[in-house]
XYZ file of C-alpha atoms in Angstrom:
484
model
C 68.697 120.317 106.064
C 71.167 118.308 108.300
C 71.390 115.939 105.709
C 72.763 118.379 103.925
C 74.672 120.053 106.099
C 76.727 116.562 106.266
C 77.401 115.832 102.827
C 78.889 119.301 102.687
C 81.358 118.652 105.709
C 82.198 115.226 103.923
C 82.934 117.129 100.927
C 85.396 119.561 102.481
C 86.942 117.191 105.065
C 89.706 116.131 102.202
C 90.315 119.840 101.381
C 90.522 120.284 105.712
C 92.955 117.428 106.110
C 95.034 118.519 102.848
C 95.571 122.493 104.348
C 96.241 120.636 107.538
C 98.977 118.651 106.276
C 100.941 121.682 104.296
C 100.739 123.579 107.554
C 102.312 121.090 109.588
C 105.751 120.674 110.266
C 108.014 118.356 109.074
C 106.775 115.003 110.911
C 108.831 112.538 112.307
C 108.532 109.413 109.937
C 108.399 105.359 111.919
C 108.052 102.676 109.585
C 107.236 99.603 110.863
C 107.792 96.709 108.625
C 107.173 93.050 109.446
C 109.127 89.982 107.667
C 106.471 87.362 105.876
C 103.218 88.634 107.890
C 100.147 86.910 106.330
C 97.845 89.482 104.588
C 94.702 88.436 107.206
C 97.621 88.229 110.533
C 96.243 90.983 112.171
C 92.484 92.184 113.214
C 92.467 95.535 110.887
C 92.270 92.893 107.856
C 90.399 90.299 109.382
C 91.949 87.866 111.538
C 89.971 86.296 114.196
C 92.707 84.096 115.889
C 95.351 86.274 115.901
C 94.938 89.328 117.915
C 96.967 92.715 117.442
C 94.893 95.252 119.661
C 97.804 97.611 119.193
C 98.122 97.318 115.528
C 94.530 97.335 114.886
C 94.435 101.032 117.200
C 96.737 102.959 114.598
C 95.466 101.286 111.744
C 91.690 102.527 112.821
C 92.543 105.661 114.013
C 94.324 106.105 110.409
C 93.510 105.092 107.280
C 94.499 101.292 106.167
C 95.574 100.310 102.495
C 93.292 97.703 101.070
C 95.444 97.352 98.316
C 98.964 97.652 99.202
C 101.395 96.226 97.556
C 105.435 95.146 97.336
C 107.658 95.278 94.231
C 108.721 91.347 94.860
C 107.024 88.427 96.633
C 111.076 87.844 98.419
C 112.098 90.487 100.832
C 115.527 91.246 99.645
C 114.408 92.831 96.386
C 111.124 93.992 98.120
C 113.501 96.098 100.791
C 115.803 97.264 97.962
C 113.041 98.583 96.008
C 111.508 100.773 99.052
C 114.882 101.941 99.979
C 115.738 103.448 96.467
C 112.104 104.031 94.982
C 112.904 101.823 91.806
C 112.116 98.140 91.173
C 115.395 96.005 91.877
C 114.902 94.224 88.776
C 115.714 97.163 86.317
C 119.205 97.440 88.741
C 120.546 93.456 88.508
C 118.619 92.584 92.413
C 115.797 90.781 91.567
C 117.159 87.967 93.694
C 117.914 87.544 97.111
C 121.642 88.275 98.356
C 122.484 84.503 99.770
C 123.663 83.574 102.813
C 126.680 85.031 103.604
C 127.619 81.583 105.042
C 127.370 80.131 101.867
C 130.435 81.553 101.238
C 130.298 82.755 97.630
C 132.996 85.347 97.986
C 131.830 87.344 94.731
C 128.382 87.439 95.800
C 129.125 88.447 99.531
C 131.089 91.789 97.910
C 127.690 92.573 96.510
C 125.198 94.695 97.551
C 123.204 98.248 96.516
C 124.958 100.263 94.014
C 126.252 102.758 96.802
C 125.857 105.307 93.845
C 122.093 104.314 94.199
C 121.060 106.967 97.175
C 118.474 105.194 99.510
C 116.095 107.065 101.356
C 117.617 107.168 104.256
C 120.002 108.839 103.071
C 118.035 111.541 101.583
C 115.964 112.148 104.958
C 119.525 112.390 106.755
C 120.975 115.126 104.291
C 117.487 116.855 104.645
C 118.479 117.302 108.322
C 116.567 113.978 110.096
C 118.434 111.708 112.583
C 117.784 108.143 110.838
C 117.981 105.028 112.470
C 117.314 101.032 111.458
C 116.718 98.830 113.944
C 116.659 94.990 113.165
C 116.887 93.559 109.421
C 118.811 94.704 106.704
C 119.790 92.205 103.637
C 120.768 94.840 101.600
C 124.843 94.118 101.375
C 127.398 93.761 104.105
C 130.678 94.915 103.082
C 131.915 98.563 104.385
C 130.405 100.670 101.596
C 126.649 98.583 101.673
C 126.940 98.949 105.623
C 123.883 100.743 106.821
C 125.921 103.508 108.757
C 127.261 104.142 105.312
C 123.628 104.666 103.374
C 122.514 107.046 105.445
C 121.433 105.396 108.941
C 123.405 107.138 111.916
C 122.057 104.503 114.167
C 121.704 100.462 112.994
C 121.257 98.359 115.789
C 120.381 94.575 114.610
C 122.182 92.376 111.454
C 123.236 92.553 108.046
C 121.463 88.655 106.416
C 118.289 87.681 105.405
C 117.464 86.415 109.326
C 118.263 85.693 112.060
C 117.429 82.917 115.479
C 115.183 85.065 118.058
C 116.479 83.566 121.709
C 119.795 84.578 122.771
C 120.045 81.954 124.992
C 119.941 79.212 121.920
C 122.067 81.406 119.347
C 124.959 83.025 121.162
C 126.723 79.255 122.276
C 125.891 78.230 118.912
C 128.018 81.106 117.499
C 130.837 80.245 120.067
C 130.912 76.461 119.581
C 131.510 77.814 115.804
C 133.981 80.140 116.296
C 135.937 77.531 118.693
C 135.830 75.171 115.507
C 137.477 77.675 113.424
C 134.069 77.960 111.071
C 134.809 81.932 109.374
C 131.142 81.295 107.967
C 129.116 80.336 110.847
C 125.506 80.284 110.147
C 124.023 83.806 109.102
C 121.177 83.351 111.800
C 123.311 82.719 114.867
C 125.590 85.602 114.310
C 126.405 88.432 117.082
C 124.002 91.484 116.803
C 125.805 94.383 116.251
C 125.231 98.324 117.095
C 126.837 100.766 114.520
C 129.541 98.103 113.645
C 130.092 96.837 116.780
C 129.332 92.883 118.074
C 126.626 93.078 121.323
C 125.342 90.195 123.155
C 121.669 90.391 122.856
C 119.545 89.339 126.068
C 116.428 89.948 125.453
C 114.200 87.737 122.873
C 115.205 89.339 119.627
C 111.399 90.868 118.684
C 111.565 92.750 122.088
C 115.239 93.810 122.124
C 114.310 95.792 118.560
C 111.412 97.491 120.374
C 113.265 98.091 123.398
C 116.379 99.599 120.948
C 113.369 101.639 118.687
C 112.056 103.090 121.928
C 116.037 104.234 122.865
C 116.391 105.744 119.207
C 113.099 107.991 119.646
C 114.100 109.328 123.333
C 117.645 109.920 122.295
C 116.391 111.931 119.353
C 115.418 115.051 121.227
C 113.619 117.671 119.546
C 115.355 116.451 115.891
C 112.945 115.322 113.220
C 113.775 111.775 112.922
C 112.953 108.601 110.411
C 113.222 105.352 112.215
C 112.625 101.927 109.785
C 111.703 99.359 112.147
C 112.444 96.527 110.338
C 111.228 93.230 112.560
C 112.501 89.937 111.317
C 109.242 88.257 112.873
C 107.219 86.291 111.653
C 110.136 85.256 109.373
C 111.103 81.138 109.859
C 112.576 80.035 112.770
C 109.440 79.868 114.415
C 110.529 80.364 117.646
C 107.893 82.543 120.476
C 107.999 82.916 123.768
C 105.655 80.816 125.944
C 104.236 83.701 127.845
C 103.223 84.813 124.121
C 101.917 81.692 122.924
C 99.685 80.793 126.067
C 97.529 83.546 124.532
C 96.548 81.294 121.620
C 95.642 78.384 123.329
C 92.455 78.112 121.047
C 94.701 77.767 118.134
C 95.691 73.715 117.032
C 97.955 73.890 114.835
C 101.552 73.599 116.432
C 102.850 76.209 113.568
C 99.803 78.570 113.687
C 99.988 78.630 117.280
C 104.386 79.674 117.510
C 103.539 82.382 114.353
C 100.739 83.790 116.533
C 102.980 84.602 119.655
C 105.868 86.074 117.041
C 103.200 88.276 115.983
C 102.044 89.086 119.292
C 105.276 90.226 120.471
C 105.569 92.549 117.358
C 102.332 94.106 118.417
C 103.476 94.347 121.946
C 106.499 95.859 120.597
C 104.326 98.755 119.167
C 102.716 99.235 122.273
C 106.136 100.542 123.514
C 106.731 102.414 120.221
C 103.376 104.365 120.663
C 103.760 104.942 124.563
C 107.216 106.325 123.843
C 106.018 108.635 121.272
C 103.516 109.395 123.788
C 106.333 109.984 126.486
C 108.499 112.085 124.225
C 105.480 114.503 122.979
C 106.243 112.985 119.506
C 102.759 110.928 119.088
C 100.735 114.113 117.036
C 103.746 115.005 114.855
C 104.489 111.114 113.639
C 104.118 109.501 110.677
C 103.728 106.034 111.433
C 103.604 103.341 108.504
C 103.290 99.456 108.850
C 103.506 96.615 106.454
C 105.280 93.029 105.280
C 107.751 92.824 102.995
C 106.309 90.114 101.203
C 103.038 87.800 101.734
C 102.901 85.418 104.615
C 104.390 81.554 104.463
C 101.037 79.362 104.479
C 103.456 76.489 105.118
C 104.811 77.918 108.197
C 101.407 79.175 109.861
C 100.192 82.553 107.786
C 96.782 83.207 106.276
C 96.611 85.146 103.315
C 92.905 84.751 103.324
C 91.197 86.203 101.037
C 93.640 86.156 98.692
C 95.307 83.377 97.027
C 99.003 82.210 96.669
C 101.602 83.006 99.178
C 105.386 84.283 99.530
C 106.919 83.593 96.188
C 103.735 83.939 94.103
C 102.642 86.631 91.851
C 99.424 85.789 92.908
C 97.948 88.505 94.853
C 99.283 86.433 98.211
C 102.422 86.671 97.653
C 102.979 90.545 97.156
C 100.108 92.455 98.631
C 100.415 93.075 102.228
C 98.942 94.597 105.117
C 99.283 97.897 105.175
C 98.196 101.216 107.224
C 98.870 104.514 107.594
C 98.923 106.787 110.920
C 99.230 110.524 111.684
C 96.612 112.118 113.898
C 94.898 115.267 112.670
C 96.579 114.779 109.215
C 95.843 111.278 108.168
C 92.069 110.625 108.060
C 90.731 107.952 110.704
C 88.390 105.341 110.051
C 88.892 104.873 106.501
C 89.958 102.915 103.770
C 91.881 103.392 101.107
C 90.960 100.664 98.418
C 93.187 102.112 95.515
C 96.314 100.331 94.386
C 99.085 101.717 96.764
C 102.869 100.529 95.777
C 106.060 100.710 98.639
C 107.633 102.575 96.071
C 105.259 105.439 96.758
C 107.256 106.009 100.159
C 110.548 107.267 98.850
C 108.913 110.456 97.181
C 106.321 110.677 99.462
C 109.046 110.536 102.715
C 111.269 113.128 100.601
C 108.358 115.314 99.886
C 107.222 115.572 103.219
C 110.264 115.914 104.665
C 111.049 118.985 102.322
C 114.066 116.673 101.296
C 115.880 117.682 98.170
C 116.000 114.707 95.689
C 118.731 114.000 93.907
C 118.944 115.875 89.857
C 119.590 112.477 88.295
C 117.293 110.228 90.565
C 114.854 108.455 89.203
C 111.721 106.821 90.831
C 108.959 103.856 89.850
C 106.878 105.362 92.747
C 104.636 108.735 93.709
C 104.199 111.031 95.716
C 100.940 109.528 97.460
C 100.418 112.068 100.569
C 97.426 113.565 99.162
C 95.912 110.691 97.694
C 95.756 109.069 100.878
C 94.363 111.807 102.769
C 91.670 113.070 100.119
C 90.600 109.647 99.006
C 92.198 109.889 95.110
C 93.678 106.938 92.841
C 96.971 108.569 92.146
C 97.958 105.573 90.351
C 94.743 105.211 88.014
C 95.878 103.603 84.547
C 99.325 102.918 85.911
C 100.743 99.293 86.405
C 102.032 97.958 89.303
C 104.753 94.862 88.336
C 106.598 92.083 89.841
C 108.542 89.155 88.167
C 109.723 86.363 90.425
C 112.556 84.266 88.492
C 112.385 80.225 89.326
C 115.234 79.106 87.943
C 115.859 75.974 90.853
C 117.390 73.107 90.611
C 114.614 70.336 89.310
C 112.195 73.395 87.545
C 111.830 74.134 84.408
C 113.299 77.751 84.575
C 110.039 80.054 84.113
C 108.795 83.245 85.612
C 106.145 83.680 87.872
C 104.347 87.394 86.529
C 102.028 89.827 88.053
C 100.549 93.378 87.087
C 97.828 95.078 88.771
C 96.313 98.229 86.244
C 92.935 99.346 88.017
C 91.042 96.346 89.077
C 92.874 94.231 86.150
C 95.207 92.022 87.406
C 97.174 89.561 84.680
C 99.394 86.833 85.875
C 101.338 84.264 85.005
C 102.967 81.391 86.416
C 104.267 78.204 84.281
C 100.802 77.980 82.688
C 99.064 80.596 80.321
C 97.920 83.859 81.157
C 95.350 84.861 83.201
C 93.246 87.990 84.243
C 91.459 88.625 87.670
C 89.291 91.565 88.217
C 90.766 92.131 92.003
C 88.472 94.516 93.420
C 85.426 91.905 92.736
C 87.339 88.620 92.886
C 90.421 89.113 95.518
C 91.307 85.748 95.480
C 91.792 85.240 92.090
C 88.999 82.273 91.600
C 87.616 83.252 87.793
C 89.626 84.182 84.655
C 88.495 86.540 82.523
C 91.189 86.087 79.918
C 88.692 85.176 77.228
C 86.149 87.638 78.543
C 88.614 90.454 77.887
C 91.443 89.659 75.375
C 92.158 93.399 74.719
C 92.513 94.091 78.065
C 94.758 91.175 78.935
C 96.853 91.841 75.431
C 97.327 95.448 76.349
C 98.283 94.870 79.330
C 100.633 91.834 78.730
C 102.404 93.810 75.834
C 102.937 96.984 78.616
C 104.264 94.528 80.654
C 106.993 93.035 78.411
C 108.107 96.340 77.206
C 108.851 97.277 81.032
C 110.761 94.035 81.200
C 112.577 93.712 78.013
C 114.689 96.832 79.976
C 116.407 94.389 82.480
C 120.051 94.182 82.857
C 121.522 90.429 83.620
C 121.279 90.250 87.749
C 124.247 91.176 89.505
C 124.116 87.723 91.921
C 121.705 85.052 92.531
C 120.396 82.682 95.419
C 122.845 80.519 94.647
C 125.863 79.470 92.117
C 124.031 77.068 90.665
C 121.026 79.292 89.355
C 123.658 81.357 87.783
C 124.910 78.523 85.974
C 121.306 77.697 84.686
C 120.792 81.267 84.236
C 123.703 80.932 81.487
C 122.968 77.629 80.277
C 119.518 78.304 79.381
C 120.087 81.746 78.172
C 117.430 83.610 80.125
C 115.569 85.670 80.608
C 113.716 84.400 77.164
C 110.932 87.391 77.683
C 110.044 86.671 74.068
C 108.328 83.451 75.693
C 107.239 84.546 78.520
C 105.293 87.245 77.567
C 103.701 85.514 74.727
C 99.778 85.130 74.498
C 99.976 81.969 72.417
């Protein structure tokens, strides 16, 4: 009879959690996104040298994504494709803006369509105070600024990165200026607030938390969406002693510096939570967390178990930890092992924020609030893509291709295709190409039709991939997305 009983409450937990959700009010949204975390860099997934107490709290009193992925194994087009819900490749931005240091004036005019409407801007015209703290990377001119796509406060910088000690950066930057350099090195630049140069004191991982936890107490009782966009564990590896003396056990000179930069971010969402906590805001927040892209392994992550890492279209190098936290609406203790994209969030964010979305957007993603709270595959026979362009100086310009559809997983790199059952094989050891030719041909031939839509890219790394980019006429999908 109890036994009973049970399976009958597990049946209509879902159907609790789902009428609890409609009935709530609009919740405040805090994503937390990290820059190059390793997919096994914190305890919900696994590590054992790394410890994130704080991380691991939220992700076990919510409900963590096995199988969350990015749209690009680089962060530029990973951001650009959660801000406007569409994969940057099918807009020209499957590359990374360069260095604005570099100094390629027609690149550093480029950014996000400002036609394109980003989610932030969306949650702000549905009546939410929005705020980014820390990385941006999606254009730095006037009309790419952040205060102009919809964030009323930006405290942080505009590049790829940036140097974490004030201390070190700040004379760096003045030594420049006193040279006359007008392109001083993206990563010692000023921080800015809203437009405005500040002079950072604190190590730049805290001074984001300390600015996130300003942002939520000066947000009253306003529903607000706050991306917390850390640049850490993103190269420099620079940590604070205090941080690394708590992974003493760890050898590895590299391992040890990433483990206190990760530390620090979890510390940082200590002060998040307690703030939440502080401002009565902790029941009625939505609280996301994930990488932009899969951890370094040459610069200390583990992407253990999968294989590859950042730039791959192996599972390492776009599938990332992932969680999501709302208490008495987001199930606890559970995972969710079905294939969960970043472009979900745009229509998810809108649709629980009762935001209107535009009449001519489009979007590559779903609305994924009920699937995560009742258990569901909303994406079940859909494909999940990401093409990474190597078109360097000394390669032999190719493209590195991934698509996940159920557990299938093809990829290809400058080799032949392959296909990976990922939900028995995560890391991508056996190929069962030859096992399952009509699965891999179906899915290959999906693929290219999605990619023969492409436009040239608006900008590249750098002038000389262009050039190569002209010379050898790509993209050449015919190639690439042959099975001979």
């Amino acid at each position: 009879m109890k036994s009973n009983l049970r399976l009958g409450l597990l049946a209509i937990l879902p159907l609790i959690f789902a009428t609890a959700m409609a009935a709530a009010p609009r919740p405040n949204i805090v994503m937390i996104m990290c820059d190059d975390l390793g997919y096994a860099d914190v305890g919900f997934n696994g590590s054992t040298d790394i410890k994130t107490p704080n991380l691991d709290a939220l992700a076990e009193a919510g409900t963590i994504c096995s199988s969350g992925y990015v749209v690009h194994p680089f962060c530029g087009p990973s951001r650009m494709g959660l801000m406007t819900g569409r994969y940057p490749h099918l807009f020209g931005a499957p590359f990374n803006l360069p260095a604005f240091s570099d100094g390629i004036d027609k690149y550093n005019r480029l950014g996000v369509d400002p036609n394109k409407k980003l989610i932030s801007r969306v949650l702000q015209e549905g009546g939410y105070r929005t705020g980014l703290i820390g990385k941006w990377h999606l254009g730095a001119k006037a009309e790419h600024h952040p205060n102009k796509r919809g964030f009323d406060e930006f405290y942080g910088f505009l590049a790829g990165g940036h140097d974490f000690f004030p201390a070190d950066y700040q004379p760096k930057y003045e030594r420049q200026k006193k040279l006359g350099n007008k392109n001083p090195w993206d990563y010692i630049l000023p921080l800015e607030h809203n437009g405005k140069e500040v002079r950072e004191t604190e190590y730049l991982t805290d001074g984001l938390s300390r600015e996130a936890c300003t942002f939520i107490e000066e947000s009253g009782d306003k529903p607000f969406f706050l991306f917390l966009s850390y640049n850490a564990p993103h190269t420099p590896l620079q940590a604070k002693k205090e941080d690394m003396e708590h992974f003493k056990h760890i050898t590895d000179p590299k391992r040890r510096t990433y483990a206190g930069m990760v530390h620090a971010v979890d510390r940082g969402v200590a002060k998040v939570v307690e703030t939440l906590k502080n401002t009565d805001n902790d029941k009625s927040t939505l609280i996301i967390f994930l990488s932009d892209n899969g951890g370094r392994l040459d610069q200390g992550a583990n992407n253990s178990p999968l294989r590859g890492s950042k730039g791959d279209t192996f599972e390492g190098g776009f599938r990332v930890p992932m969680f999501f936290h709302w208490p008495d609406t987001i199930p606890a203790g559970r995972v969710h092992p079905h294939p969960v994209s970043a472009l979900d969030f745009y229509p998810t964010f809108a649709a629980l924020a009762g935001a209107e979305l535009p009449s001519d957007k489009k979007t590559d993603g779903l609305d994924i609030s009920k699937a995560i709270i009742e258990g569901t595959d909303v994406r079940k026979g859909e494909m999940i893509y990401t093409i990474r362009h190597r078109v360097s100086k000394g390669d032999n310009p190719h493209h590195q291709i991934g698509g996940r559809r159920n557990q299938w997983k093809i990829q290809r790199g400058s080799g032949s295709w392959k296909l990976f059952d990922v939900e028995k094989d995560p890391g991508e050891t056996k190929d069962l190409s030859r096992s399952h030719p009509e699965v891999l041909s179906e899915m290959v031939r999906e693929m290219k039709k999605w990619a023969m839509t492409h436009p040239r890219p608006l900008w590249f790394d750098n002038l000389a991939q262009e050039d190569r980019w002209t010379d050898k006429n790509l993209p050449v999908y015919e190639a690439a997305f042959s099975l001979d």
